[in-house]
Coordinates of C-alpha atoms and ligand atoms in Angstrom, one line a residue:
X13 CA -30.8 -0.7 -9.3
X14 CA -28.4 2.2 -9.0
X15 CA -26.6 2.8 -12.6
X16 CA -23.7 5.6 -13.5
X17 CA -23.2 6.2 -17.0
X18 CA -19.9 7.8 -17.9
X19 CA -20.0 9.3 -21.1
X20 CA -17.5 10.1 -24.1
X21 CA -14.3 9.8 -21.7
X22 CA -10.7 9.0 -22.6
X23 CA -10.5 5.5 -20.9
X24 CA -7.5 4.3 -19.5
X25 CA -8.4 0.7 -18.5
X26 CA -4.8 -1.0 -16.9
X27 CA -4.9 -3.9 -19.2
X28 CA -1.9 -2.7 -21.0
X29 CA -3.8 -1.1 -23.8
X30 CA -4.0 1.8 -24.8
X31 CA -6.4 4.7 -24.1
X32 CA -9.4 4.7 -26.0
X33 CA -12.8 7.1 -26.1
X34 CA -15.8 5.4 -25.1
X35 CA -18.7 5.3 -22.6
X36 CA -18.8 3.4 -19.5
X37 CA -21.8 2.0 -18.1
X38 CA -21.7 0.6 -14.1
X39 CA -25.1 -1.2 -12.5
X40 CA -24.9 -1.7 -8.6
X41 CA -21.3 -2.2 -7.7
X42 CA -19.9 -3.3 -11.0
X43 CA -18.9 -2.6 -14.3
X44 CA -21.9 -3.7 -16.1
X45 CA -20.4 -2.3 -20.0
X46 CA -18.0 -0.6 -22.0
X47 CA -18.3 1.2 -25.3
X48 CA -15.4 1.8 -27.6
X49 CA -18.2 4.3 -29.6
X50 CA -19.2 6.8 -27.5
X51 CA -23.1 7.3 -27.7
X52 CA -23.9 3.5 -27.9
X53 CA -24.9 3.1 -24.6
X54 CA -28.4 4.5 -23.0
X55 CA -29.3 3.4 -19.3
X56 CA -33.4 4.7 -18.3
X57 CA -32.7 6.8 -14.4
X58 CA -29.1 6.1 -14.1
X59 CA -27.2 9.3 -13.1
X60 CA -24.7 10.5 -16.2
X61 CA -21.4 11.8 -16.1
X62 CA -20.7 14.1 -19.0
X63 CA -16.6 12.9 -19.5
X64 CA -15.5 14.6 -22.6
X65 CA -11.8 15.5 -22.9
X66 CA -11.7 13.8 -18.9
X67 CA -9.8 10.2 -18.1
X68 CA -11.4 7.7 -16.9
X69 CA -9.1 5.1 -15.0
X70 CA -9.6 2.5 -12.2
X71 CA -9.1 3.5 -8.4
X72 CA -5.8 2.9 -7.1
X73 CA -4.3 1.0 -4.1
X74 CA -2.1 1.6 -1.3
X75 CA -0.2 -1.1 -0.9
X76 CA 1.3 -0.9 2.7
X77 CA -0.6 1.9 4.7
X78 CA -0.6 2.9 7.7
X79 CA -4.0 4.5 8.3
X80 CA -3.4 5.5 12.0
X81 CA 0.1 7.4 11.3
X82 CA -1.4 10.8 11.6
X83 CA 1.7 13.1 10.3
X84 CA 3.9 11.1 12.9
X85 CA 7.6 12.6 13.5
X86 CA 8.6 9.5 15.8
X87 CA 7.9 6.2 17.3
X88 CA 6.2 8.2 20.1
X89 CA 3.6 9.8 18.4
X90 CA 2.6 6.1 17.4
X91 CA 3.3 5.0 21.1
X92 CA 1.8 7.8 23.8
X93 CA -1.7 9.1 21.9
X94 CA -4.8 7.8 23.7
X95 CA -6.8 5.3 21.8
X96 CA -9.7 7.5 21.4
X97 CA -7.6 10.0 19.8
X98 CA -6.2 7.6 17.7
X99 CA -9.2 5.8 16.2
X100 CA -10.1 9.3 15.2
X101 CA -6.9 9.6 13.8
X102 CA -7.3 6.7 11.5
X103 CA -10.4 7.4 10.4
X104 CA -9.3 10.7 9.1
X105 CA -6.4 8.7 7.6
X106 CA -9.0 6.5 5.6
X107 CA -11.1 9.3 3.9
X108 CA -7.3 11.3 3.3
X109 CA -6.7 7.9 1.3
X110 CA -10.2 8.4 -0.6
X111 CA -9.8 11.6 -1.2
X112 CA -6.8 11.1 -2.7
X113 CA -8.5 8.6 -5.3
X114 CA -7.0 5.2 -3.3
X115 CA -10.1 3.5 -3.4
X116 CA -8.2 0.3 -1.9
X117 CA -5.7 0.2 1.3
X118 CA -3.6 -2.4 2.0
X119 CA -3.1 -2.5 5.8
X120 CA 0.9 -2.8 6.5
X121 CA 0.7 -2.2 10.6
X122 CA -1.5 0.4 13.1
X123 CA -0.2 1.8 16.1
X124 CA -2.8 -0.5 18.2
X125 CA -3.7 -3.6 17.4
X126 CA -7.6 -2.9 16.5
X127 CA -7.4 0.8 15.0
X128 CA -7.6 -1.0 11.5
X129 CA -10.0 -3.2 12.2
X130 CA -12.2 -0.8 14.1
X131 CA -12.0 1.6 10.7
X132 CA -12.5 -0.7 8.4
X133 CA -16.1 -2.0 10.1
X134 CA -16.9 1.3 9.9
X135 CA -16.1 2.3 6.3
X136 CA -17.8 -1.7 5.4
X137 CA -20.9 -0.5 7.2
X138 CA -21.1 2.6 5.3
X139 CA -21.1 4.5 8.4
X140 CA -17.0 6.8 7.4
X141 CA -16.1 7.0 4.1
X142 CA -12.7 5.5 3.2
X143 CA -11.4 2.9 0.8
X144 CA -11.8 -0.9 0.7
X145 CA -9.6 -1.7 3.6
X146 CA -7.5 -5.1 4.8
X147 CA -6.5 -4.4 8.5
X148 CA -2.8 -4.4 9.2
X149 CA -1.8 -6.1 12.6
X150 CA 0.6 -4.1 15.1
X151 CA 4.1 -5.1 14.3
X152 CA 5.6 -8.4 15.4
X153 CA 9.0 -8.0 15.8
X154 CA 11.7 -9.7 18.2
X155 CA 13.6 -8.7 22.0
X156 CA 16.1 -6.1 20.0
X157 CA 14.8 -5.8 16.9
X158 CA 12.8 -2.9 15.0
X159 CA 10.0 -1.8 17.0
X160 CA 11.5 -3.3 20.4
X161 CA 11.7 0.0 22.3
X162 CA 12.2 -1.6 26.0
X163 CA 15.7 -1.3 27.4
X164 CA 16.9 -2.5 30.9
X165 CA 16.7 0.4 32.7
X166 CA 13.6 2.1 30.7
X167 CA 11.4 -1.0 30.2
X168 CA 8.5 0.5 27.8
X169 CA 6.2 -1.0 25.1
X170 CA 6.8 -0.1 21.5
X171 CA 4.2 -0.2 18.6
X172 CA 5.3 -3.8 18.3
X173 CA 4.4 -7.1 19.8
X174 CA 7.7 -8.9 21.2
X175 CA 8.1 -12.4 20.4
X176 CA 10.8 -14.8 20.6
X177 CA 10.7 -18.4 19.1
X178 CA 8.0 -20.2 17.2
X179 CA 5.4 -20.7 19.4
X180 CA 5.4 -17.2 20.9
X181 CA 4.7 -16.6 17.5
X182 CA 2.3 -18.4 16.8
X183 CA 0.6 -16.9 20.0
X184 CA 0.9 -13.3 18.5
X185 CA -0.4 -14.3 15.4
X186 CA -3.2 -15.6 16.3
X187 CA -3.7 -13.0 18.5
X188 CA -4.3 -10.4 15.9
X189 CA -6.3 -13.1 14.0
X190 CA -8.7 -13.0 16.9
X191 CA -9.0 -9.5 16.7
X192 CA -9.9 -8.6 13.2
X193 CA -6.7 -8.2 11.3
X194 CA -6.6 -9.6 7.9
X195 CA -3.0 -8.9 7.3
X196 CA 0.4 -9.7 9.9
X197 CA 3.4 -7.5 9.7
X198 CA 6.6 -9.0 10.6
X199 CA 9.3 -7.0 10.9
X200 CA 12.1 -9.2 9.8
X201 CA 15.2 -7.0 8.8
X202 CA 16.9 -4.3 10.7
X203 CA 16.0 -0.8 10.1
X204 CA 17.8 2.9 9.9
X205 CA 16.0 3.9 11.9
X206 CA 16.9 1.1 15.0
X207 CA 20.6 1.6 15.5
X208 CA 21.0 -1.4 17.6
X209 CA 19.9 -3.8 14.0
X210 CA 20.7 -1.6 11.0
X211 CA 18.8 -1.9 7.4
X212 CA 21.1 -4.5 6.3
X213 CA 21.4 -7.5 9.4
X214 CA 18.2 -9.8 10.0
X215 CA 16.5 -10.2 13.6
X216 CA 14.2 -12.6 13.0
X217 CA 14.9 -16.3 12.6
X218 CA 13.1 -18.1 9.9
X219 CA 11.7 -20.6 12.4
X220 CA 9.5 -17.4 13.6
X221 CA 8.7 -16.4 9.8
X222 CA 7.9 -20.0 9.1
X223 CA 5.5 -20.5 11.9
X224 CA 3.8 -16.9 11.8
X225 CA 2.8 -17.9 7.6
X226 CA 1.5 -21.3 8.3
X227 CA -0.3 -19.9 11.4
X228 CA -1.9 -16.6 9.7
X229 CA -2.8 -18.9 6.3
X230 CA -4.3 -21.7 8.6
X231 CA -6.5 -18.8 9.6
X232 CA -7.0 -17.2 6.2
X233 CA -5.0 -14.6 6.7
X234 CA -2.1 -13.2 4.9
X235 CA 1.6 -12.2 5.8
X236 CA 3.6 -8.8 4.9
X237 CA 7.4 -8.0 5.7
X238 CA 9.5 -5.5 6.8
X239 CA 12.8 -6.8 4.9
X240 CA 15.7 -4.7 3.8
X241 CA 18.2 -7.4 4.4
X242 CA 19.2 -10.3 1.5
X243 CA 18.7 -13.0 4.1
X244 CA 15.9 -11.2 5.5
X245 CA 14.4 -11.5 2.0
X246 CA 15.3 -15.2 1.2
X247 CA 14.2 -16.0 4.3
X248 CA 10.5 -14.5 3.6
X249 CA 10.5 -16.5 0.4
X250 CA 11.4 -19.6 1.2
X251 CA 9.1 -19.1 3.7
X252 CA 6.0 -18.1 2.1
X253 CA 5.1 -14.8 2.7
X254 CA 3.0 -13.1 0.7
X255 CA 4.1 -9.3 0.5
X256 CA 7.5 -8.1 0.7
X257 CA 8.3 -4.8 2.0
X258 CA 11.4 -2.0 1.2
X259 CA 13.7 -5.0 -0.1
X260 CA 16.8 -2.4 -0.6
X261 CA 19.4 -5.1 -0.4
X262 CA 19.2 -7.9 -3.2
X263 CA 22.6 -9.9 -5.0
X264 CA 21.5 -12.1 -8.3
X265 CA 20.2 -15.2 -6.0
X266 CA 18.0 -12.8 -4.4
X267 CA 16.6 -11.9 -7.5
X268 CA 16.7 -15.1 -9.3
X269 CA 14.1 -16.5 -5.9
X270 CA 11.7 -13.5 -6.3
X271 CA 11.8 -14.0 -10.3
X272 CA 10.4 -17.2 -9.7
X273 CA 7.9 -16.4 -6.9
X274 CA 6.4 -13.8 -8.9
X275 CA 3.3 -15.2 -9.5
X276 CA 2.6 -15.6 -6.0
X277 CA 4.3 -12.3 -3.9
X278 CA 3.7 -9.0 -4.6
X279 CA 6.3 -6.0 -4.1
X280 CA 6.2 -2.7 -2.2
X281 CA 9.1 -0.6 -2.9
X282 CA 7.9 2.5 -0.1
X283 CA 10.5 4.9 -1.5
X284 CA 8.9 7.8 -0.3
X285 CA 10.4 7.8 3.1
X286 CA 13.8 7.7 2.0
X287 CA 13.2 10.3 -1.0
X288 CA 11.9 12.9 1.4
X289 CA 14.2 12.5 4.0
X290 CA 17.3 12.8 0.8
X291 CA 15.7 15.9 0.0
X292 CA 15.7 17.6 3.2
X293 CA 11.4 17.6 3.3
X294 CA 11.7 15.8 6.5
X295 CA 14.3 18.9 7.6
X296 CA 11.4 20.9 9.5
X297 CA 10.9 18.0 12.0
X298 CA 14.7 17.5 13.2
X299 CA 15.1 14.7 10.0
X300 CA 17.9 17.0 7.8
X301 CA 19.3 15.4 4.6
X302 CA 22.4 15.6 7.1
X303 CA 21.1 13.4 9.8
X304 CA 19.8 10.8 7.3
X305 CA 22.9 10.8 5.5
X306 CA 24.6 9.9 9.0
X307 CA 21.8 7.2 8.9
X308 CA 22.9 5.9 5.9
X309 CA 19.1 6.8 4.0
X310 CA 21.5 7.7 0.8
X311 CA 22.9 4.4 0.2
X312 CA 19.6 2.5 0.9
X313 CA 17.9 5.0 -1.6
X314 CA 20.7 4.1 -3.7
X315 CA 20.0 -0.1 -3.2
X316 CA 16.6 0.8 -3.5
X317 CA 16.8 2.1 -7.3
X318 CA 19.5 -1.1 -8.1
X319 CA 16.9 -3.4 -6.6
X320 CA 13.6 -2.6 -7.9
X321 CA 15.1 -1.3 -11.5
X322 CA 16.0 -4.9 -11.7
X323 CA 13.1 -6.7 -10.4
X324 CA 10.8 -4.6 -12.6
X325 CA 12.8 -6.0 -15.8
X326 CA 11.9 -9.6 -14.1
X327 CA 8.4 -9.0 -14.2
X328 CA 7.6 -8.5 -10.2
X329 CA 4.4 -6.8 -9.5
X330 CA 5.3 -3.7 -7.8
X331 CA 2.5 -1.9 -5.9
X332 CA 2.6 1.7 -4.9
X333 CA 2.7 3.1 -1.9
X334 CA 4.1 3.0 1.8
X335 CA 5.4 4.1 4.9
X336 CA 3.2 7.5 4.1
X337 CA 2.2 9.0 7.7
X338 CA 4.7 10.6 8.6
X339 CA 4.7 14.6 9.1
X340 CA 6.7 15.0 5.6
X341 CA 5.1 12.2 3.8
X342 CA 1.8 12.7 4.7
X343 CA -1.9 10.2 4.6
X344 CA -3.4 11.7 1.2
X345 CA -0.2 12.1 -0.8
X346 CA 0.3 8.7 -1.6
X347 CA 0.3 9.5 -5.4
X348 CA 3.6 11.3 -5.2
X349 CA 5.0 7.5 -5.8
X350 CA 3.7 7.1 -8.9
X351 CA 6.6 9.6 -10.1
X352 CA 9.0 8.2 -8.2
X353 CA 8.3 4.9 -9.7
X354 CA 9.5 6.8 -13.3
X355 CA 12.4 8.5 -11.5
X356 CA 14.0 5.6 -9.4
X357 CA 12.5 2.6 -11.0
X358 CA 12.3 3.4 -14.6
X359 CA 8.8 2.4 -15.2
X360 CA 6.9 4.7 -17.8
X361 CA 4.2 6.6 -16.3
X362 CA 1.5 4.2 -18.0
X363 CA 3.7 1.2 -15.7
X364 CA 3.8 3.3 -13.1
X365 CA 0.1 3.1 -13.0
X366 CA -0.2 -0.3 -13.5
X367 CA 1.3 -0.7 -10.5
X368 CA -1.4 1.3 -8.5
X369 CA -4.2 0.0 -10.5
X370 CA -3.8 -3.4 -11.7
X371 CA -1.0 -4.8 -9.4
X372 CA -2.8 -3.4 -6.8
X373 CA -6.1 -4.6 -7.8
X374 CA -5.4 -8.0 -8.1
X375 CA -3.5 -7.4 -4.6
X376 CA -6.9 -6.7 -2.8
X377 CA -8.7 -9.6 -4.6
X378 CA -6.3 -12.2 -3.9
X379 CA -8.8 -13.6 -1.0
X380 CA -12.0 -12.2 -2.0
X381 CA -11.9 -13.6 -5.3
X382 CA -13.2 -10.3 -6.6
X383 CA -11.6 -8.4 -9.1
X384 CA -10.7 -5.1 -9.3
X385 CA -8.0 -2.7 -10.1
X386 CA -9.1 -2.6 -14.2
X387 CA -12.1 -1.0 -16.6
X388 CA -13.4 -4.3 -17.6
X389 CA -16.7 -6.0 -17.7
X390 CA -18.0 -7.2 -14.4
X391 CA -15.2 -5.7 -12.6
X392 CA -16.0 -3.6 -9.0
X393 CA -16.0 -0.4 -10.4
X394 CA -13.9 1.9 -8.6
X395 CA -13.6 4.9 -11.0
X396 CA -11.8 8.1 -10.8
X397 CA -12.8 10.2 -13.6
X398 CA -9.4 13.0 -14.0
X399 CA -9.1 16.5 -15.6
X400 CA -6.8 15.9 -18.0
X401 CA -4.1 13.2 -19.2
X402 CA -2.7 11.6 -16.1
X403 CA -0.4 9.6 -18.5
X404 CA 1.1 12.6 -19.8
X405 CA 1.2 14.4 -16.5
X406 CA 1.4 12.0 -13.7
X407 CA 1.5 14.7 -10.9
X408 CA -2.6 15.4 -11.5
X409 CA -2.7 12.1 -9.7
X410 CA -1.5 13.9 -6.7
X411 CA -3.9 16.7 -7.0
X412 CA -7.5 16.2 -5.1
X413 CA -9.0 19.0 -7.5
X414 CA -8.0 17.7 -10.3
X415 CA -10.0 14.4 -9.3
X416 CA -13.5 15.0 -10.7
X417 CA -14.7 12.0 -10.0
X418 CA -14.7 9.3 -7.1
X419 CA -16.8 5.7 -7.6
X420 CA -15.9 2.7 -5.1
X421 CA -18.0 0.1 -5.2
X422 CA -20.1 1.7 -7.8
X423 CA -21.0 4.1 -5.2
X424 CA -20.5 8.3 -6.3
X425 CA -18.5 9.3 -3.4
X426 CA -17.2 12.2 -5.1
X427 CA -19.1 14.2 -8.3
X428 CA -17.9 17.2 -9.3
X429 CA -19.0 16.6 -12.8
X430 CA -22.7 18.7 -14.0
X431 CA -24.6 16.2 -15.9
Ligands
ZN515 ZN1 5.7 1.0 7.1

């Protein structure tokens, strides 16, 4: 039996509690026992951790990646790669996630329909090292909406699959239930990015969102969306899908239906594309502060902080994460959200991990049954053991040298702690 034994850290365990010092003791892949007085604990042959003056906190979760985004500028770096360049690609995406202590990934869409299926095999099998991963599906989207790149005279295929009506729905769905995906990506607002539909009008019908949740959780499967729009977001509710993306525009009925579906969705704000692009890191690639500005990436920023500000006061479980992948938001920085949780959202640093760790936990276990995401007895134990006080300093999180430790599944796949 393979046993870890963390000793004397300053434990951070996401229940809401605060920090305490105390030992940690994990047998196989779980949390076997906890010690709130260090030295009580002895385990014969299992491997000790000396964690002193370190933190001790659960794993995180990304909760709408995009593993095969590798530093993408536009839809055609998604779009012309060959596959075999891209599973690489997405493989080095999932151990950029596990170095950066996310220990779980929640698929939002791939590129091609299999690249996060095909990874996470791999990483289950043992044979690449990367988090605990749900495959995201390639986009569903509809003729004109985000992700439909085909015009008349330049018919060409986008990272999307075009559907229109219910039962071509239905098809695509379980389509990508066929082939490994555990998660389905509707995109079911507009989008800055897609002059045709901007952020704020709704493409999709909710006959189509209807039909693609009843079809993806006949086949256990569950259902993200891309929704920036109020009646994109109503729509999603009413319709039972199960994690909301962006959700920039809200008025009080809005948040009165996701106040009361709280218990069942979860909430991913993905700030960090529209924070970068505001502050002219995207500049370097032909994205200026200027020319998102002229996409209107201030104002949504702006809905963004009104929205989530108010649906964290009403209790919404908030995940971190999102839309990183792109060449100024790269795979591996994923922690930066964790600030910009405290700067747009309000949450206090301690929230703001919550979010990753917790929210996100319970996120990954909704199908499983298993549960992770906190330092508590019989828990997976996905560990990261941090130099220093990430509560008091939330940017460590960001930093992979500063993370001394890296347990999933019980497994060291990081030590750089003498024993
Ligand atoms: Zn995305």
């Amino acid at each position: 039996m393979a046993k870890t034994l963390f000793l004397g850290a300053r434990i951070w365990d996401a229940s809401g509690a605060p920090a305490f010092e105390g030992d940690v003791l994990v047998e196989n892949q779980y949390i076997r026992a906890i010690s709130r007085t260090p030295g009580q604990l002895t385990a014969p042959g299992a491997t000790v951790i000396q964690a002193r003056g370190k933190t001790l906190l659960p794993g995180m979760t990304e909760g709408h990646a995009h593993l095969s985004f590798d530093a993408a500028t536009s839809t055609e770096d998604l779009i012309t790669p060959p596959p075999e360049e891209q599973t690489l690609a997405t493989a080095r995406g999932a151990k950029a996630l596990l170095d950066a202590g996310f220990t779980s990934a929640w698929g939002a869409s791939e590129a091609k329909l299999r690249l996060g299926v095909a990874v996470r095999n791999e990483v289950d099998a043992g044979r690449l090292p990367g988090p605990r991963i749900r495959a995201g599906s390639l986009e569903i989207s509809v003729t004109g909406g985000m992700g439909d790149e085909s015009r008349l005279h330049n018919p060409r295929k986008g990272p999307s699959i075009i559907i229109d009506g219910p039962e071509e729905m239905r098809k695509a769905v379980r389509l990508c239930c066929r082939e490994g995906c555990d998660n389905i990506k509707l995109d079911v607002s507009g989008d800055p990015f897609y002059p045709n539909t901007p952020a704020h009008l709704t493409p999709m019908a909710y006959e189509e969102i209807r039909m693609a949740v009843e079809t993806a959780h006949a086949l256990g499967r569950r259902v993200n969306a891309h929704t920036r729009s109020i009646a994109g977001t109503q729509a999603c509710i009413k319709a039972g899908v199960d994690v909301l993306y962006h959700l920039e525009y809200s008025d009080e009925q809005t948040l009165d239906l996701l106040e009361e579906a709280r218990e069942r969705v979860f909430v991913v704000p993905t700030v960090s594309l529209f924070h970068t692009i505001v502050n002219n890191e995207a500049a370097p690639y032909g994205l200026s502060a200027e020319v998102g500005a002229r996409m209107g990436v201030p104002a949504l920023l702006e809905a963004s902080s009104k929205t989530h500000t108010a649906l964290r006061k009403r209790g919404i479980r908030h995940v971190i994460g999102g839309d990183y992948g792109f060449a100024w938001s790269r795979n591996g920085s994923n922690a930066r959200d964790l600030q910009f949780f405290v700067d747009y959202y309000g949450y206090t640093p301690a929230e703001a991990l919550r979010c990753a760790t917790r929210n996100g936990g319970a996120m990954m276990g909704i199908d499983s049954g298993q549960k992770l995401g906190q330092i508590q007895e019989g828990y997976l134990a996905d560990l990261l053991l941090v130099a220093g006080d990430p509560l008091a300093d939330l940017s460590l999180m960001t930093q992979a040298e500063r993370l001394l430790v890296i347990m999933k599944d019980g497994a060291l796949y990081k030590n750089r702690c003498a024993a």
